[in-house]
Short mmCIF file of C-alpha atoms in Angstrom, two decimals:
data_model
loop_
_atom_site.label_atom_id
_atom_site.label_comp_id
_atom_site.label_asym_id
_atom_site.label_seq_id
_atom_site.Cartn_x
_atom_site.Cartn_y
_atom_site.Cartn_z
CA UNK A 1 -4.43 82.18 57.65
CA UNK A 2 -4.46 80.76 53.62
CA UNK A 3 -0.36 80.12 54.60
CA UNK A 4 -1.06 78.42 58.08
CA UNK A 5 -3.21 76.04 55.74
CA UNK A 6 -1.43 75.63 53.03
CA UNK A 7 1.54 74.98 54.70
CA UNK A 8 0.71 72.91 58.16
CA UNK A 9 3.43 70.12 57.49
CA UNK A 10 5.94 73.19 58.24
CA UNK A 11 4.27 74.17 61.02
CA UNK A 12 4.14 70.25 62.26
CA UNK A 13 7.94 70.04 61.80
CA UNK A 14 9.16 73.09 63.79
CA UNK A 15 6.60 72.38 66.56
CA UNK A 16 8.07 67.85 66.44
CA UNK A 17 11.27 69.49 66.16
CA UNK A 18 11.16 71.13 69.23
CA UNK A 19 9.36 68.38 70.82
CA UNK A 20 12.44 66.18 69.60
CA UNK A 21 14.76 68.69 71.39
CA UNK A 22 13.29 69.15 74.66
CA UNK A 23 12.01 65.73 75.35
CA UNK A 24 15.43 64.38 73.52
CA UNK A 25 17.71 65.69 75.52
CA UNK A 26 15.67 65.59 78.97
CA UNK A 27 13.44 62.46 78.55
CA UNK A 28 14.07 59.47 80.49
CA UNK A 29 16.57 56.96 78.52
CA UNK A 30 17.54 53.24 79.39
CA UNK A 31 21.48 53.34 81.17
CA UNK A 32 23.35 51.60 79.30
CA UNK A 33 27.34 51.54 79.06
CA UNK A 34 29.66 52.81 76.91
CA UNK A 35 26.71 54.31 75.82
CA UNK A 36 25.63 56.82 78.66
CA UNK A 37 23.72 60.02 77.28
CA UNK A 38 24.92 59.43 74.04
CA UNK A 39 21.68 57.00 73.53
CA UNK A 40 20.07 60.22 72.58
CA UNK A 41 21.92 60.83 69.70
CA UNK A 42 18.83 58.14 68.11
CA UNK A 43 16.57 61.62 68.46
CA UNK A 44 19.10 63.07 65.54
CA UNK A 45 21.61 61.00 64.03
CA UNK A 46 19.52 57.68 62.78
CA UNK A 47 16.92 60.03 61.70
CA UNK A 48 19.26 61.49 59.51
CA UNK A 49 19.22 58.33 57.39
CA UNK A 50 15.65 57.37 57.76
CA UNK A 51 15.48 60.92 56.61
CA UNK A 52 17.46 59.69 53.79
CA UNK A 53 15.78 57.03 52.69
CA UNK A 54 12.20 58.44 52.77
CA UNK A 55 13.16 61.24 50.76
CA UNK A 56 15.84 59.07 47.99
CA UNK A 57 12.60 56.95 47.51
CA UNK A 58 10.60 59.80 46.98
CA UNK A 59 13.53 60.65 44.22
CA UNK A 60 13.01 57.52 42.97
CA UNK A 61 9.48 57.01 42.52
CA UNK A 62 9.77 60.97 40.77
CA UNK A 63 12.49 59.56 38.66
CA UNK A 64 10.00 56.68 37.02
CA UNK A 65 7.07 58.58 37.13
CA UNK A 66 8.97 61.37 34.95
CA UNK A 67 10.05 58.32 32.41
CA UNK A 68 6.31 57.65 31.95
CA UNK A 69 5.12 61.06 32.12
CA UNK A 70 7.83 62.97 30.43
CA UNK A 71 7.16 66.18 32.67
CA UNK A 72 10.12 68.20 32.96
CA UNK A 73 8.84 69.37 36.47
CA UNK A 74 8.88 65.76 37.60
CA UNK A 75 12.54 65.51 36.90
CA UNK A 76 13.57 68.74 38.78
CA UNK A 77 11.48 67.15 41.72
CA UNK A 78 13.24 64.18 41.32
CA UNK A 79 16.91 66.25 41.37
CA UNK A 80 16.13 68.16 44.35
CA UNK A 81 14.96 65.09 46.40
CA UNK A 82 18.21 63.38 45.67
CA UNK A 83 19.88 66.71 46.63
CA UNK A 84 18.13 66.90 50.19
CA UNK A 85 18.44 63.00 50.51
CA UNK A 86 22.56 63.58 50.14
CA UNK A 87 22.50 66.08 52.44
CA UNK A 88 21.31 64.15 54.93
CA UNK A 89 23.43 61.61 54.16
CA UNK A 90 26.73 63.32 54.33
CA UNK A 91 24.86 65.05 57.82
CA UNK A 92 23.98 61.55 58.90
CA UNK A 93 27.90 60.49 58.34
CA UNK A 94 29.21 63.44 59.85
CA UNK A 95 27.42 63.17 63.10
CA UNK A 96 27.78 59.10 63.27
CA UNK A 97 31.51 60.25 63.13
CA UNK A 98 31.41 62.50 65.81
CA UNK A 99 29.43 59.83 68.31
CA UNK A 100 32.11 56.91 66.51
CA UNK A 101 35.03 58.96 68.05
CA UNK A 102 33.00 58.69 71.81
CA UNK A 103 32.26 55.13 71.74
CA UNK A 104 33.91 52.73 69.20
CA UNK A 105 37.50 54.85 69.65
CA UNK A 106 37.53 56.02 66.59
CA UNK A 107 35.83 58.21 64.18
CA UNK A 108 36.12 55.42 61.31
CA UNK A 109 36.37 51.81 61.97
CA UNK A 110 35.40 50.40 58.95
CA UNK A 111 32.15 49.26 60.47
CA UNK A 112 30.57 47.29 57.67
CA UNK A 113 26.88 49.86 58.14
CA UNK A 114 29.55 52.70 57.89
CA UNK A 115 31.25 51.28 54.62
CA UNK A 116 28.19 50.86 52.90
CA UNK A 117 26.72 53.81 53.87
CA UNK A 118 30.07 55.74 52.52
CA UNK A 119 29.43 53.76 48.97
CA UNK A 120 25.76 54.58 49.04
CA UNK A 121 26.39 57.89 49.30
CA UNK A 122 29.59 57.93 46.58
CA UNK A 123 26.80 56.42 44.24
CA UNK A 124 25.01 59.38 44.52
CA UNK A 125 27.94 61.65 43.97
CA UNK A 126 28.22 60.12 40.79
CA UNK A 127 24.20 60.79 40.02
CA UNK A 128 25.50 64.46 40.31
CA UNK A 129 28.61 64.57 38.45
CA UNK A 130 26.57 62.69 35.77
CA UNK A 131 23.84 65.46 35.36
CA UNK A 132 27.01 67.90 35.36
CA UNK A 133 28.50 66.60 32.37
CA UNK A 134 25.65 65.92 29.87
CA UNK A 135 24.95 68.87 27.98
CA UNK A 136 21.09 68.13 26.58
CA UNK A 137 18.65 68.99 29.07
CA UNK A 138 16.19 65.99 27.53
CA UNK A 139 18.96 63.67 27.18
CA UNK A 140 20.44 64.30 30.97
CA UNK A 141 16.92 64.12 32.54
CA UNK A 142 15.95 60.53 30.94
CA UNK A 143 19.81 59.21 31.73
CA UNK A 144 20.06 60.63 35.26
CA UNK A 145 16.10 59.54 35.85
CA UNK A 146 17.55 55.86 34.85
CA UNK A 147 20.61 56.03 36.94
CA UNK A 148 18.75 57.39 39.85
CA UNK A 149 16.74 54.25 40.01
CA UNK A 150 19.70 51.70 39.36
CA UNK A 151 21.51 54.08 42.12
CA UNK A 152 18.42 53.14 44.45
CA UNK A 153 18.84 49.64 43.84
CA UNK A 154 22.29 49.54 44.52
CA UNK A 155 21.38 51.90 47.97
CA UNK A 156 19.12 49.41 49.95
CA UNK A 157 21.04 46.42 49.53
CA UNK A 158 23.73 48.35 50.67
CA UNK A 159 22.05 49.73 54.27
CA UNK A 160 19.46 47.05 54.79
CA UNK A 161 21.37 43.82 53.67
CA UNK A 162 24.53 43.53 53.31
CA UNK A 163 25.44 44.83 57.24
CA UNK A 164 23.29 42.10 58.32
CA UNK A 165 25.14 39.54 56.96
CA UNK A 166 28.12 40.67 59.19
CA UNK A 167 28.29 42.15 62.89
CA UNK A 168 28.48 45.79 62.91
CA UNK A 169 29.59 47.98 65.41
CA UNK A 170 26.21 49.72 65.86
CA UNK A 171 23.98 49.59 68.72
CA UNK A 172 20.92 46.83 68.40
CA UNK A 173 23.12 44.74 65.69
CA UNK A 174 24.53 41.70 65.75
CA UNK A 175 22.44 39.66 63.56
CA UNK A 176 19.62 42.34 62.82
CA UNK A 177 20.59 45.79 63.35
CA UNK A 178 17.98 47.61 64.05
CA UNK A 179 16.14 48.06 67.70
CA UNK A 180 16.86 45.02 69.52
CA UNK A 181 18.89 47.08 71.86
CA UNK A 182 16.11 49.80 72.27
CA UNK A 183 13.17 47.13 72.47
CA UNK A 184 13.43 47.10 76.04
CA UNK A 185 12.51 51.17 76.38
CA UNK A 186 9.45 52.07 74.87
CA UNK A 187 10.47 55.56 76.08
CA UNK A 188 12.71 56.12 73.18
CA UNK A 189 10.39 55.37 70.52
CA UNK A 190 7.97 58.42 71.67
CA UNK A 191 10.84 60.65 71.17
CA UNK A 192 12.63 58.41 67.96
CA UNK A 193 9.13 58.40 65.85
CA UNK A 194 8.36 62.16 66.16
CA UNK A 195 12.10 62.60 65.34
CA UNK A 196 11.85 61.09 61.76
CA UNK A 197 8.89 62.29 61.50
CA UNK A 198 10.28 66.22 62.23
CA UNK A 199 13.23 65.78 60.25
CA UNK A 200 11.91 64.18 57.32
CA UNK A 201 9.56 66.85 57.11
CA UNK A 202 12.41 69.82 57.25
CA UNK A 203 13.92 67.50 54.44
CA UNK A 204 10.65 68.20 52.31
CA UNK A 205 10.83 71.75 53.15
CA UNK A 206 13.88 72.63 52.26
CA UNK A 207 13.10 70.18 48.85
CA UNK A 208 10.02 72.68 48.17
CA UNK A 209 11.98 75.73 48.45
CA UNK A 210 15.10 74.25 45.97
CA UNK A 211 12.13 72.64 43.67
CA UNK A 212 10.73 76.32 43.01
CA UNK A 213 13.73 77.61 43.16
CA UNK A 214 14.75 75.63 40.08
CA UNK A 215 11.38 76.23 38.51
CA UNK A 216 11.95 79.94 38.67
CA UNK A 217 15.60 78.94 37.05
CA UNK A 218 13.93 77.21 34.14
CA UNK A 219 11.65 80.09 33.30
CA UNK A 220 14.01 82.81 33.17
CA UNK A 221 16.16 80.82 31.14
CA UNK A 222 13.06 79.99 28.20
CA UNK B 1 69.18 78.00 92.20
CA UNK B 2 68.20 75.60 93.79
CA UNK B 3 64.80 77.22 94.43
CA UNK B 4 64.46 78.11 90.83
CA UNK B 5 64.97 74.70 89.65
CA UNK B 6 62.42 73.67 92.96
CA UNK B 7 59.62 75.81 91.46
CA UNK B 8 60.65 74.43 88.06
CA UNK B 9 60.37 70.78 88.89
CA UNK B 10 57.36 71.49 90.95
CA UNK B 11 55.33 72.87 88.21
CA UNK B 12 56.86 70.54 85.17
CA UNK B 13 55.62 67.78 87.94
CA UNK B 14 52.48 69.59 88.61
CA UNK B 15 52.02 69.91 84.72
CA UNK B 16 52.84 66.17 84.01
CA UNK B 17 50.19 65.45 86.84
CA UNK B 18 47.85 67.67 85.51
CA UNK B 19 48.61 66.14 82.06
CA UNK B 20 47.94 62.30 83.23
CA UNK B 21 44.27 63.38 84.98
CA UNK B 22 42.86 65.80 82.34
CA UNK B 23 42.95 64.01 79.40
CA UNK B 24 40.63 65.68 77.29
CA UNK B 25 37.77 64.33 79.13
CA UNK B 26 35.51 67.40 78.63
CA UNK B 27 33.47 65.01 76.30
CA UNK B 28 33.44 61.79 78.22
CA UNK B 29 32.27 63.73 81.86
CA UNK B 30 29.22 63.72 82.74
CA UNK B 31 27.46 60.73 80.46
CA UNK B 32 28.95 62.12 77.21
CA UNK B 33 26.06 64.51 77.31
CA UNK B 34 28.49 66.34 75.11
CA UNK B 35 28.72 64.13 72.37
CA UNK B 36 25.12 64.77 71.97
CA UNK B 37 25.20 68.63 72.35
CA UNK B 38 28.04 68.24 69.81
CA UNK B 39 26.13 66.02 67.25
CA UNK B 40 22.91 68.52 67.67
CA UNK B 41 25.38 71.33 66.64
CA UNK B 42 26.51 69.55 63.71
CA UNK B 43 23.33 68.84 62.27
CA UNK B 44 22.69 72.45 62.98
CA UNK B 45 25.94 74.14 60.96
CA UNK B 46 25.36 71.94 58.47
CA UNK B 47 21.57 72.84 57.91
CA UNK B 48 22.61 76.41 58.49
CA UNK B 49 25.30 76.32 55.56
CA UNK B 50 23.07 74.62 53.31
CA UNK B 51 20.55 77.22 53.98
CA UNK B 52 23.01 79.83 53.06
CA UNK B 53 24.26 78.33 49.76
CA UNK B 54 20.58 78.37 48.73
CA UNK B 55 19.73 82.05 49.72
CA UNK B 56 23.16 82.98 47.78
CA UNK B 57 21.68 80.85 44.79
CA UNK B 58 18.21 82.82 45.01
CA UNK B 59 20.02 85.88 45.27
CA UNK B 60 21.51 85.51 42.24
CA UNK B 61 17.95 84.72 40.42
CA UNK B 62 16.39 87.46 41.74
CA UNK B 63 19.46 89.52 40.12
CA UNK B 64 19.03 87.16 37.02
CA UNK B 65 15.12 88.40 37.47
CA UNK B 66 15.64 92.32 37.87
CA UNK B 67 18.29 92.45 34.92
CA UNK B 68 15.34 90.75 32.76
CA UNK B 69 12.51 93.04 33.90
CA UNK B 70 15.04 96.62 33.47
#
């Protein structure tokens, strides 16, 4: 009972989750061409990248709060966001490939959101391979805190701003990419909401379980 | 011969036919319902593999753990 308490977010995600998949793939969904069923792929690709940026803010706000606070365990928090946050980055590319292939032709196109969203995640790479190569466990936390929020910075002009100020490929764009194409079905956003919602919450599980993970890693290693 | 060749032509035609029509459109039928079921499987493999590198990290601690406590 103490673990059905203590852990009812869990619980929540698995039951949205399944929510997401039965009502996702059954649910009524505007017709629209070129298109066709693949409209549901808004139930799991885009949240992929909201996914993303909930959880690389959550990083973020970690990183500063472990500058002020100077708390080891903020900075592994901080690490294992970021980790998650990639992964559903490089999940969120993979699958936007896959759909590309169906409906613009090809997998890559150079689609100005799928640029950016390639450098945004390349940033992040390089938040890694930095952490890999300094030696001082003070020193690396305090750097790779600081780069984390620079690498932030550099992430939301890159997905909220700069593919606005072209015309991407992506469905609902053309001078703000976003929903315009799905405004006219509210029937998507009962489905879309839950979705983030679900995912974003499997994000912060798997986070938790990496996070102690680490934690255990630190204390055998004292 | 002639028959031989006959069957031949028939079924490099019937090929070439077959060729034109079926052009990989097992993802395109039926709405691209498959692109979806496709995407939904990524996600999935790619959750799944993540899942594994981390139990074959914890693994490892608990070793890590045992060798401390022996």
């Amino acid at each position: 009972m103490n673990f059905l308490n203590q852990n009812w977010w869990k619980w929540l995600s698995i039951g949205v989750l399944f929510y997401v998949l039965i009502a996702g793939l059954i649910g009524p969904v505007p017709r629209l061409a070129i298109l066709n069923e693949t409209i549901r792929v808004l139930y799991f690709h885009v949240p992929m990248w909201f996914g993303m940026i909930i959880i690389l803010t959550a990083s973020m706000v970690y990183a500063i709060k472990f500058l002020s606070a100077d708390d080891p365990k903020l900075d592994h928090l901080s690490v294992e966001l970021a980790n998650v946050g990639v992964l559903f980055g490089v999940l969120g590319i993979l699958t936007g490939m896959l759909w590309a292939n169906y409906t613009w032709g090809a997998p890559w196109s150079n689609d100005p959101q799928q640029n950016a969203a390639a450098i945004g995640l390349l940033i992040y790479f390089a938040y890694f391979i930095l952490r890999g190569s300094l030696q001082d466990e003070q020193q690396r936390a305090r750097i790779s805190a600081i780069y984390n929020i620079f690498a932030y910075a550099a992430l939301i002009p890159l997905l909220f701003i700069l593919p606005r100020l072209t015309d991407s490929l992506h469905p609902g764009s053309g001078g703000n990419p976003g929903f315009n194409a799905y405004d006219l079905d509210s029937n998507l956003r009962f489905v879309f909401y839950p979705a983030v919602v679900g995912w974003t919450l499997l994000g912060c599980w798997i986070t938790s379980i990496r996070y102690r993970m680490r934690r255990i890693k630190e204390t055998l290693e004292e | 011969m002639r028959i031989i060749l006959g069957i031949v032509f028939a079924l490099l035609s019937n090929f070439a036919i077959a060729q034109s029509v079926e052009m990989a459109d097992q993802f395109r039928s039926e709405g691209k319902i498959y692109v979806v079921i496709a995407v939904i499987g990524t996600l999935l493999v790619g959750f799944f593999i993540y899942l594994i590198v981390i139990d074959k990290k914890l693994s490892k601690l608990e070793k890590k753990l045992k060798e401390r406590e022996h």
